[in-house]
Structures are given as C-alpha cells and as structure tokens.
CSV table of C-alpha atoms in Angstrom, one decimal:
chain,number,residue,atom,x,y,z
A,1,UNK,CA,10.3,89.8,162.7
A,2,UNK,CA,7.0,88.2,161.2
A,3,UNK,CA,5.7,90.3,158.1
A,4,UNK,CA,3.1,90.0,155.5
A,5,UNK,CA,4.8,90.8,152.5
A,6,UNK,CA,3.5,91.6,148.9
A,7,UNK,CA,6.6,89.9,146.0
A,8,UNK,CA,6.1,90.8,142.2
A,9,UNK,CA,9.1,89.8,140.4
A,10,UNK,CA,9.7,90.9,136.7
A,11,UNK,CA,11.9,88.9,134.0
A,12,UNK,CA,13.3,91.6,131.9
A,13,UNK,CA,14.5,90.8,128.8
A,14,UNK,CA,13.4,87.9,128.2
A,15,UNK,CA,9.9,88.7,126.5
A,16,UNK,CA,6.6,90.3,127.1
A,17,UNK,CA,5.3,86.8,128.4
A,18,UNK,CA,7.0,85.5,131.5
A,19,UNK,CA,4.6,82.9,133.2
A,20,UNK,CA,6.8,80.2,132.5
A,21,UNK,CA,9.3,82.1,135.1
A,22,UNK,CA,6.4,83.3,137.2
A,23,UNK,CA,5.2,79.2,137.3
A,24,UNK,CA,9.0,78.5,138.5
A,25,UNK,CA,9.2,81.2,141.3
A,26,UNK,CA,5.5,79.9,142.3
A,27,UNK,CA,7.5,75.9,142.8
A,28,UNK,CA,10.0,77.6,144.7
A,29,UNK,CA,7.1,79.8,147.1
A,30,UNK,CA,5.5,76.5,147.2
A,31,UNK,CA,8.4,74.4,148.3
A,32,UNK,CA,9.2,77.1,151.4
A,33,UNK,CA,6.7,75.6,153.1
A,34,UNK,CA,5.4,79.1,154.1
A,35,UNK,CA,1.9,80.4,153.8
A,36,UNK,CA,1.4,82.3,150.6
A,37,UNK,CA,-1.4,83.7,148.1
A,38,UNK,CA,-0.5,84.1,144.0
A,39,UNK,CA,-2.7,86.7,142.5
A,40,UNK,CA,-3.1,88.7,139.5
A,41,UNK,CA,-0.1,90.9,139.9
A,42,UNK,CA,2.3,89.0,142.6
A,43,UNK,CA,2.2,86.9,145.6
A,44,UNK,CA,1.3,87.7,149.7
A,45,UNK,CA,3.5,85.6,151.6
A,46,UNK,CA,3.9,85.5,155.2
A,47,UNK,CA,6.5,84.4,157.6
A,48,UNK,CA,10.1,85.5,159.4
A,49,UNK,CA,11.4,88.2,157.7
A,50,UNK,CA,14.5,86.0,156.7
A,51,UNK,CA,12.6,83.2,155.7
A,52,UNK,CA,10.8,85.4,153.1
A,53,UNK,CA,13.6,87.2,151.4
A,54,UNK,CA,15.5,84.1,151.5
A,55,UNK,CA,13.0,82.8,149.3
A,56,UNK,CA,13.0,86.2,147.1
A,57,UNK,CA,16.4,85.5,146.8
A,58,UNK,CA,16.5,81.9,146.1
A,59,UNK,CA,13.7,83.1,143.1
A,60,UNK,CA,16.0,85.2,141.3
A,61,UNK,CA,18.8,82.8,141.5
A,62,UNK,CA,17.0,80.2,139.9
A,63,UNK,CA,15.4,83.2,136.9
A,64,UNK,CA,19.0,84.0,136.5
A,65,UNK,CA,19.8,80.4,136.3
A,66,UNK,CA,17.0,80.1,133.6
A,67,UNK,CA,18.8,82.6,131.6
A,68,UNK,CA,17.3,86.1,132.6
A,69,UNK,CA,19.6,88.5,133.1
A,70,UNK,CA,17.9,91.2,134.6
A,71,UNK,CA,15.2,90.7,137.3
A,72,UNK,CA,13.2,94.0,138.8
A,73,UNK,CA,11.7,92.9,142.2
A,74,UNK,CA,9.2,94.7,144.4
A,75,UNK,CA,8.5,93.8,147.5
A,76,UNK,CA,5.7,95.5,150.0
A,77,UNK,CA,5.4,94.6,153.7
A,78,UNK,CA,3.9,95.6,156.6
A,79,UNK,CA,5.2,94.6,160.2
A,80,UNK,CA,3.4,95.3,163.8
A,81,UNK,CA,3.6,95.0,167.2
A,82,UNK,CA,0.6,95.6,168.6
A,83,UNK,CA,-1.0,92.3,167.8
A,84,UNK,CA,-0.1,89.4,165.7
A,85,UNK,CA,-2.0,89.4,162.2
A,86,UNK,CA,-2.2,87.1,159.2
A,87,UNK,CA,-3.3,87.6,155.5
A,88,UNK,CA,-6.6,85.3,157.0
A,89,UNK,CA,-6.9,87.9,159.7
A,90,UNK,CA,-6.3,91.3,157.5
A,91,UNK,CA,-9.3,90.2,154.8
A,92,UNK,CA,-11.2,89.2,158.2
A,93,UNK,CA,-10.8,92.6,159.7
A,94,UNK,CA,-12.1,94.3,156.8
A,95,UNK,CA,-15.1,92.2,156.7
A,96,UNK,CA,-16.4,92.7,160.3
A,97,UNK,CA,-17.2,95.9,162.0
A,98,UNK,CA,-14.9,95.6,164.4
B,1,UNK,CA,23.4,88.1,145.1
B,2,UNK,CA,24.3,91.9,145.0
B,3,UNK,CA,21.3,94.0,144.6
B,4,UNK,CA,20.4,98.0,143.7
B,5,UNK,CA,17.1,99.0,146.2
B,6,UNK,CA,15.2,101.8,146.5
B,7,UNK,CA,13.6,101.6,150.1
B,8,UNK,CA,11.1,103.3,151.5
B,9,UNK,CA,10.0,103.0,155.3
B,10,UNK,CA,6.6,104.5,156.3
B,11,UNK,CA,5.9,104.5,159.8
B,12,UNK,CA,2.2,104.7,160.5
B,13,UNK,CA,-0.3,105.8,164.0
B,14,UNK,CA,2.3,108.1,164.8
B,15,UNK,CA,1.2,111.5,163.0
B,16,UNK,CA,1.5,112.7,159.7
B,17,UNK,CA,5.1,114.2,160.3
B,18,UNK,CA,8.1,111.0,160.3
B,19,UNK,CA,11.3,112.7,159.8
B,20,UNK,CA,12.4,112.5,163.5
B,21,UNK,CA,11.9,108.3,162.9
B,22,UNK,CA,13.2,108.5,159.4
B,23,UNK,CA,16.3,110.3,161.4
B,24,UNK,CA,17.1,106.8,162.8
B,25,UNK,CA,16.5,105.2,159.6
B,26,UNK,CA,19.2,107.1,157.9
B,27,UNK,CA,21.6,106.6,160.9
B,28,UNK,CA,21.0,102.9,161.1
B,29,UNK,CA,21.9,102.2,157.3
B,30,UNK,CA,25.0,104.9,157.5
B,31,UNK,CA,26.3,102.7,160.3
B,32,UNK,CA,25.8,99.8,158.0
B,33,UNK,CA,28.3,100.4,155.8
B,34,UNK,CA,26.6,99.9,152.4
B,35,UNK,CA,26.5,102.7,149.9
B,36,UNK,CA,23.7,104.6,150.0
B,37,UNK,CA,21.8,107.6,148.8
B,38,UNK,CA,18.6,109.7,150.3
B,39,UNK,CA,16.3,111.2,148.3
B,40,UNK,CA,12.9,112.8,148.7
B,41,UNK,CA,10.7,109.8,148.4
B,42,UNK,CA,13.1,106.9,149.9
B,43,UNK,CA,16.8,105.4,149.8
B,44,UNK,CA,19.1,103.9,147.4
B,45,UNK,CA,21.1,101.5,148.9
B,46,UNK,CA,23.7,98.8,147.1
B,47,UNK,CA,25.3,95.9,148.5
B,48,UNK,CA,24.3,92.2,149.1
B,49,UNK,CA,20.4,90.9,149.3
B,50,UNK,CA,21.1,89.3,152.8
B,51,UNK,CA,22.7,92.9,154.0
B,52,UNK,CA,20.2,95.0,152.5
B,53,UNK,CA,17.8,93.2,153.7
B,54,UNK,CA,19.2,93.0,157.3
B,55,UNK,CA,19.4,96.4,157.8
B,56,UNK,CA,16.0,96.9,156.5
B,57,UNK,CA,14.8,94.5,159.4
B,58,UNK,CA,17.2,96.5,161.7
B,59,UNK,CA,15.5,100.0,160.6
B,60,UNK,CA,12.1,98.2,161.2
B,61,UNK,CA,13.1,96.9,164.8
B,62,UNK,CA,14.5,100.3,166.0
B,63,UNK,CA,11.1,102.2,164.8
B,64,UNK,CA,9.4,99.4,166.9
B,65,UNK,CA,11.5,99.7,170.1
B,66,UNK,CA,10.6,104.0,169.6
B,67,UNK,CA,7.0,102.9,169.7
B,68,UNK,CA,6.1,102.8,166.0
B,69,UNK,CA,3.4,100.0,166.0
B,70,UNK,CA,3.3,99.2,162.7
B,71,UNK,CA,5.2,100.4,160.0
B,72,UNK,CA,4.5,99.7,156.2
B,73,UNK,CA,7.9,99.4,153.8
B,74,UNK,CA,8.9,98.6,150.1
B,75,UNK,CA,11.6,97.8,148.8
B,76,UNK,CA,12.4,97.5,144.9
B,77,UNK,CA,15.4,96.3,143.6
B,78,UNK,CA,17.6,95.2,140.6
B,79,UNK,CA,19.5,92.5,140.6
B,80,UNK,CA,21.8,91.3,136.9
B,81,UNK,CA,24.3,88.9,136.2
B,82,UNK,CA,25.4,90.1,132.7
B,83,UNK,CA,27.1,92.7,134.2
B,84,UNK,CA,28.4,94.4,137.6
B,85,UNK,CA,26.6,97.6,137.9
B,86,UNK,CA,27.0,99.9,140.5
B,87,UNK,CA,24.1,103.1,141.7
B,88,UNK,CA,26.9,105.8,139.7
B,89,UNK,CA,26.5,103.2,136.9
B,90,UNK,CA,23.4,103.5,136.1
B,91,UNK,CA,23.5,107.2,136.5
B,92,UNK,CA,26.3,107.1,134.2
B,93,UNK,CA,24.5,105.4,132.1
B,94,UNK,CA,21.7,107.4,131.2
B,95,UNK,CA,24.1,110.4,131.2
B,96,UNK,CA,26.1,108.4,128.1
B,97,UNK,CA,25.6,107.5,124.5
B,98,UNK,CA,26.3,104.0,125.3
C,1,UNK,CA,-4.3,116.8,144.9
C,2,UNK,CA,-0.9,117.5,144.9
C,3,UNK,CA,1.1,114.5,145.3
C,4,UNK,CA,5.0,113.5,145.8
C,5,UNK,CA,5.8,110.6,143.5
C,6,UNK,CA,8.7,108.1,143.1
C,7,UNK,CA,8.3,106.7,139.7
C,8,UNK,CA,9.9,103.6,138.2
C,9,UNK,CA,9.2,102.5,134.5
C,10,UNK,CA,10.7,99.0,133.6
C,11,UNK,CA,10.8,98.1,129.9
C,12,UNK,CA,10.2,94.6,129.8
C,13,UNK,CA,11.4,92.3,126.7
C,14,UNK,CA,14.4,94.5,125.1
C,15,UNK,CA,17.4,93.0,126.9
C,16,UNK,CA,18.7,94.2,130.2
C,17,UNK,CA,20.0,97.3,129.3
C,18,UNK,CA,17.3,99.9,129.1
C,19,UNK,CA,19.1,103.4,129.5
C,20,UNK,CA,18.0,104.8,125.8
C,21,UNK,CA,14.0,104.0,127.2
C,22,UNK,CA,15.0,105.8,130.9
C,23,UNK,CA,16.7,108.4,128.8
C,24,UNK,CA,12.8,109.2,126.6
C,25,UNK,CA,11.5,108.5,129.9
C,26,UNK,CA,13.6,112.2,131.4
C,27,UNK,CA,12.7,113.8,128.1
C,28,UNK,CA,8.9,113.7,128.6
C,29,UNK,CA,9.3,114.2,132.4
C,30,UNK,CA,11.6,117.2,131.9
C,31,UNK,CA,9.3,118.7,129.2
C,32,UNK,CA,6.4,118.7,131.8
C,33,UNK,CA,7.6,121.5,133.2
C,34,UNK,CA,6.7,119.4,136.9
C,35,UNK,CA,9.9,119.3,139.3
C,36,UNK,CA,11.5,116.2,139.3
C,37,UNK,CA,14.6,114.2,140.0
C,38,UNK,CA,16.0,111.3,138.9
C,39,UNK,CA,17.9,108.9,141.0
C,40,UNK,CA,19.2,105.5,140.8
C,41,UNK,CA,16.2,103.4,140.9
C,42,UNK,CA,13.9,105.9,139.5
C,43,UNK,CA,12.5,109.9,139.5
C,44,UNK,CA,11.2,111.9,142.1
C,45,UNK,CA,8.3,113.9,140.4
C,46,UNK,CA,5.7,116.6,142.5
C,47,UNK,CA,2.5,118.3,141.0
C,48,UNK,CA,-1.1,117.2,140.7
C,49,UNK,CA,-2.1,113.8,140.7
C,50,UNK,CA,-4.0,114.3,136.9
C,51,UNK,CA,-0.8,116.1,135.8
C,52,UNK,CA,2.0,113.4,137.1
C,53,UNK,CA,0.1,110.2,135.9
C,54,UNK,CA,-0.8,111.9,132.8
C,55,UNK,CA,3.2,112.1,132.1
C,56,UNK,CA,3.3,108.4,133.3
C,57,UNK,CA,0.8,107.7,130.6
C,58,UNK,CA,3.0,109.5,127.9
C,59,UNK,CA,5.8,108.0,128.9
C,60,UNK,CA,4.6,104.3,128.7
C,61,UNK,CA,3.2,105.6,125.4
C,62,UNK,CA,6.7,106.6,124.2
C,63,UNK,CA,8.1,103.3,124.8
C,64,UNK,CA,5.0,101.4,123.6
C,65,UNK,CA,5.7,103.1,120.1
C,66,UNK,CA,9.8,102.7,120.7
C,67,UNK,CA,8.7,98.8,120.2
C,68,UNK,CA,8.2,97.8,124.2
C,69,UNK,CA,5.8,95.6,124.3
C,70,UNK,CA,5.4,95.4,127.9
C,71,UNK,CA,6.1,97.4,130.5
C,72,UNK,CA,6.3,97.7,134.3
C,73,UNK,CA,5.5,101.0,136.1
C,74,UNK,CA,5.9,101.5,140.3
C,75,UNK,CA,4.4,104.9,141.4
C,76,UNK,CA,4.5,105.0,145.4
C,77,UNK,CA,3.2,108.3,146.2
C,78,UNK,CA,2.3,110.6,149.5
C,79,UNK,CA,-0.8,113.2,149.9
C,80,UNK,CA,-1.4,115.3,152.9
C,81,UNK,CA,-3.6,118.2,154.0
C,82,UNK,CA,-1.9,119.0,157.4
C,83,UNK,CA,0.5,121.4,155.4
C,84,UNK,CA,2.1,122.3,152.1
C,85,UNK,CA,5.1,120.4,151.1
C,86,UNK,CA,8.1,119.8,148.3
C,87,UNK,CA,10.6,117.4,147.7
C,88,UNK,CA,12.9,119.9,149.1
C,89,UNK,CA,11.2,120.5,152.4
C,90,UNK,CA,11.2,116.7,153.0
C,91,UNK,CA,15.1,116.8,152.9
C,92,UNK,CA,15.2,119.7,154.7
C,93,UNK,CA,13.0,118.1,157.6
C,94,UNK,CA,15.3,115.5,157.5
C,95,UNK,CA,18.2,117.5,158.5
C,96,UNK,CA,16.3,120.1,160.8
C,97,UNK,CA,15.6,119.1,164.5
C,98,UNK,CA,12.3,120.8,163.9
D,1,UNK,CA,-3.8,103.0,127.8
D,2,UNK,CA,-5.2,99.9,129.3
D,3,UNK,CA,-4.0,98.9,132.8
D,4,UNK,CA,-3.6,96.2,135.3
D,5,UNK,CA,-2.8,97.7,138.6
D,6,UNK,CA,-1.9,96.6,142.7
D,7,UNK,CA,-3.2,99.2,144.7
D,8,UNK,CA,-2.0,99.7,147.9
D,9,UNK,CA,-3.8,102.7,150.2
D,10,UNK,CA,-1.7,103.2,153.7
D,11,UNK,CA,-3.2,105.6,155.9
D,12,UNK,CA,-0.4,107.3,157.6
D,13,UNK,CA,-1.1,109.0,161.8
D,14,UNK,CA,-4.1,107.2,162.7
D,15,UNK,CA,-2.9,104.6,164.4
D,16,UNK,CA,-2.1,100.6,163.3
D,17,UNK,CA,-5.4,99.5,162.8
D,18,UNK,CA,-6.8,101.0,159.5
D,19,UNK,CA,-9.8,98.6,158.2
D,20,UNK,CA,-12.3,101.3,158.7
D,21,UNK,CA,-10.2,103.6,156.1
D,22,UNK,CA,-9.8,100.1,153.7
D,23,UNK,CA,-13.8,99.4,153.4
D,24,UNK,CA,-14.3,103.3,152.1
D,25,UNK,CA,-11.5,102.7,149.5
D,26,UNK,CA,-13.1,99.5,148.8
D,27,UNK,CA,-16.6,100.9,148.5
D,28,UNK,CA,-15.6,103.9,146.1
D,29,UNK,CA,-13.5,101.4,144.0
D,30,UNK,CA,-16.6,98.8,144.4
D,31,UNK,CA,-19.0,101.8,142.9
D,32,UNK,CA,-16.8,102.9,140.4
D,33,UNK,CA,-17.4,99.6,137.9
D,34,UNK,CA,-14.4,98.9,137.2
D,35,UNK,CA,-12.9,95.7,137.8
D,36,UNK,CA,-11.2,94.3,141.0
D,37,UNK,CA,-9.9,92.6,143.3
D,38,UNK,CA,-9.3,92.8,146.9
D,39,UNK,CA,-6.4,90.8,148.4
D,40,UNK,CA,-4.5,90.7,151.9
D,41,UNK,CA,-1.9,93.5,150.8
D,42,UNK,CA,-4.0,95.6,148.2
D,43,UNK,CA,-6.4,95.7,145.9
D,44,UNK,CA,-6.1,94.7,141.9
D,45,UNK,CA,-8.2,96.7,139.4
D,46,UNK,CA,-7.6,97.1,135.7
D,47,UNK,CA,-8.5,99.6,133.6
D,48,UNK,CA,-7.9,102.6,131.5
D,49,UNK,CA,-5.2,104.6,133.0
D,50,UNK,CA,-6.9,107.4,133.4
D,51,UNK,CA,-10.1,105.7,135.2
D,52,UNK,CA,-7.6,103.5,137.9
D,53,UNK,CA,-6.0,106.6,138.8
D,54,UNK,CA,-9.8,108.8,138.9
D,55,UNK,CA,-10.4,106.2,141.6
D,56,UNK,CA,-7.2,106.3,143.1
D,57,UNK,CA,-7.5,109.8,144.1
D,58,UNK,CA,-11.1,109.6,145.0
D,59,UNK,CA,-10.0,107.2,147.2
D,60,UNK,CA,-7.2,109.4,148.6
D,61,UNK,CA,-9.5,112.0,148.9
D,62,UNK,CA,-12.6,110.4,150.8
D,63,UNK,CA,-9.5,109.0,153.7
D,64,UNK,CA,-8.7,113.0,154.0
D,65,UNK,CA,-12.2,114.1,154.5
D,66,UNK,CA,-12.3,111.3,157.2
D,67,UNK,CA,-9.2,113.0,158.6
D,68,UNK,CA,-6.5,111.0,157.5
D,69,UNK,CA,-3.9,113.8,157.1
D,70,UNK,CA,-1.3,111.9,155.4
D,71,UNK,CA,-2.0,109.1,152.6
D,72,UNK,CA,1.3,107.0,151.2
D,73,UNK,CA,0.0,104.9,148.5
D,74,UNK,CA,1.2,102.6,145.8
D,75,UNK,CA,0.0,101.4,142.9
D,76,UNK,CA,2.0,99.1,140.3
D,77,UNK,CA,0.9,98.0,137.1
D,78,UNK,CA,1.7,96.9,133.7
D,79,UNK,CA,0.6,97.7,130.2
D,80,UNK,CA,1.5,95.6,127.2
D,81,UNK,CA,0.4,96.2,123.4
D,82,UNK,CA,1.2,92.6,121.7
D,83,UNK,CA,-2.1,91.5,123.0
D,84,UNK,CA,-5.4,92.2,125.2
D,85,UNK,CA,-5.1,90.9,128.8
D,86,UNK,CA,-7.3,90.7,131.3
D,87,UNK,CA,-6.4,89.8,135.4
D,88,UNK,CA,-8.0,86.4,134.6
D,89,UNK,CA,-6.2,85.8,131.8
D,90,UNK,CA,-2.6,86.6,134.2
D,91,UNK,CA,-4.0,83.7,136.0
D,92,UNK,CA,-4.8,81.7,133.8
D,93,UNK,CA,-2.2,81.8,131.8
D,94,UNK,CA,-0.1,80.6,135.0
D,95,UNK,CA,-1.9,77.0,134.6
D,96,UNK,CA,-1.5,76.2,131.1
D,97,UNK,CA,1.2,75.2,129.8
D,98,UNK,CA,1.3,78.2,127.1
C-alpha cells in the first residue's frame, strides 16, 4: 500500500537541541533511496507502506544507538485508491483549479 | 523494536458518521492479538513496530476493499530502551510517587 | 467550536521518565473543569476550541517554569455541525448498530 | 507562548479529493500574517499560541460554512524558552554543524 506519510521524530532526554539526531535520521531517509521532503517540523516521505516504517524504524534504532533513550514519533499518512498521487501531485492539485 | 501507539484512522468521502468502518477497525486489531485499548479519540495498541504497523496497513486495506477511497491516519508512538514499559505502566506511573 | 481533542505533551530534555510533568499536566486539565480522560499515550479533552488550547497553553507554561526547556505538544482534534456529540457518545456509536 | 506548528486540516464526507477545501485554509492562513509554510502533508506556521490556533479555527470554521460537516485536524508543535527560534532557524540549524 503506497502512502504519503508526514515522520517527526523527537529525542527526549537528550537536550532541548537535537539536530545533530535530526541530521542522522535525515542520512538514514536519504540512504532509503525513497522520495522525501525535510521541512521545518519533520519529513514527507513517500513509498510502500513497509518500506517507510522500515525506515521509521531503522531511525530510532540508530537514536537509541546514539544514546537516546526515549524517542516520541509521529507519523501522519494518507492512502487512496481512487487515483495514484505523489507529494509533486498534492502541491500541484492545490495550485490548479482543477 | 517494541513500541506504545496511539492510532487514529480517519476515513474520509464517506459521511461525517465512521463508526460502522471504525467497527472493522477494532475487530481487525482484536484479531491481532496485540494489546490494545479504545478510547474516544483513537487506540492504544503495544507490541512490536513491524506488528503494529502491519495491522495498521491491514485496518487501511479492509476500509479500502468497503469502499473508503482514501483514508487519512496517525499514528504516535513511544519507543525506550532504558526500560521495558508496558500501556498499565505508564498508567501506573502517573498514579505513583515514583 | 466545540471540539474533541486527544492531547499529548512531551517534555523534551529531562531524561526519559516524565510522569511528575504528565502528572502537573492532569492537575491543570482536571482544574479546568472541561471533561477529559487520560489514557496511555495521552488525554481525551472536549469543550471549546479557545477553552481546550488555552489549558494546553497553561500546561506548556507549567512545565516551561518546572525547568523544561522544550516541549512537544500533538493535539489531533474533530469539529462537526451535523450533530452534537461527547466523548461518550463516540464509544457508544461504537458499540450501537445504529 | 511562542509556537512553531504542522497543521494538518482533513475534511472528513466530501469525498477523496479535497484541494478546493485546502486553498480556503490556505487563503485565511495566507491573510492572517502570520508566518507559513505550505508543504505536501500540512501547512507550518509559527506564532503566538493563541494567534495559530485563531487561525486554526477560522479555518475549521470557513470548511463548515462550505459544508464540510465534519473537520479532523492536527496540529503539532513545539515551544522552547532557552532561546528564540524561528522555522528558518530549525532549518538552518540542520546544516551547520552547531
């Protein structure tokens, strides 16, 4: 199942500043190979269902590695059927009046 | 990597009223297995990342196949390694001095 | 607007366990007077918008001046004008065939 | 309380394609001065608390008038009082080596 998903993942405990963990779960986005967008509060990623929590996953593995603890993760998606839609196609739409 | 989430599936073009989809929902992730808890705004549900998530996929699938076209969902969770903590845990928890 | 929320405050940078922040957290709630519940991964809160994210706001205050530097806040709500409904009725709906 | 938010705005019964519904919330958050940003999952805006959330509900409210009966919405966001922080500086901060 393909789905456009919205990640934020949140280091806790380790600090008010985590963008050293936030530059290590962007490597690890980067290296899936799957189509993806950082911005000011998380990350739109597309792709297989699986592939995509298998990279949530393999993100808080490697924070945990790093030494945090406690990791709070939210993850927004939407899914469809009735026509096959990217993160391209979704800023498209809402910039035509179709 | 064992995980706490609070899910929340929101199917969408098909009225304002869900609780006959959100029916299946609750019947799907019962049949799972994994411990799990239903409250007013979503469900609580503990057991391994690839599970959780699998079920979550299969709860998105079944809406499909009942003609939900698209369907919007979140999903937080927890995940820690400093300690193993169940849902009653953290309840527990707040309910303690400790 | 009356809204049904699902509120999660993370208190980020003072070690994993957070359950003396969750606990102020159900102090300000409960003193409200709004009708809430707290579950696992967070609290179930109804009223008007102004009225549940001003608690939010007091809340993050309170933990601001507990020494949290940072914090996290999830509110995923629902509004609808189609009919009048609590926290209750949604379970109830749920285990109706209505 | 200063506040850097994800919006998300999911118009619930009126079918799967909702970009009509998306440019009002974009044109009310676009007139109300604040700051934002539109991305393929939601929008970002920071401000005071109690401005992002004015918006927020103007938004909810417009989508009814248009007929949406039923609104699910999310908004995250995170407040921090070690130091002023803008959505610029979140990105920013993700390619220095700070």
């Amino acid at each position: 199942m393909k789905v456009i998903a919205d990640l934020c993942i949140v280091p806790m405990g380790v600090g008010p500043s985590v963008s050293r963990y936030i530059r290590e779960v962007r490597t690890i986005i980067d290296g899936s190979g799957l189509t993806y967008d950082m911005h000011a509060n998380g990350t739109n990623i597309e792709g297989e269902m699986a592939e995509v929590t298998a990279v949530v996953e393999a993100c808080c593995a490697k924070l945990h590695e790093m030494g945090v603890e406690r990791i709070f993760c939210t993850m927004a998606f939407s899914t469809r059927n009735d026509k096959v839609q990217t993160m391209v196609d979704k800023l498209t739409a809402l910039n035509s009046d179709a």
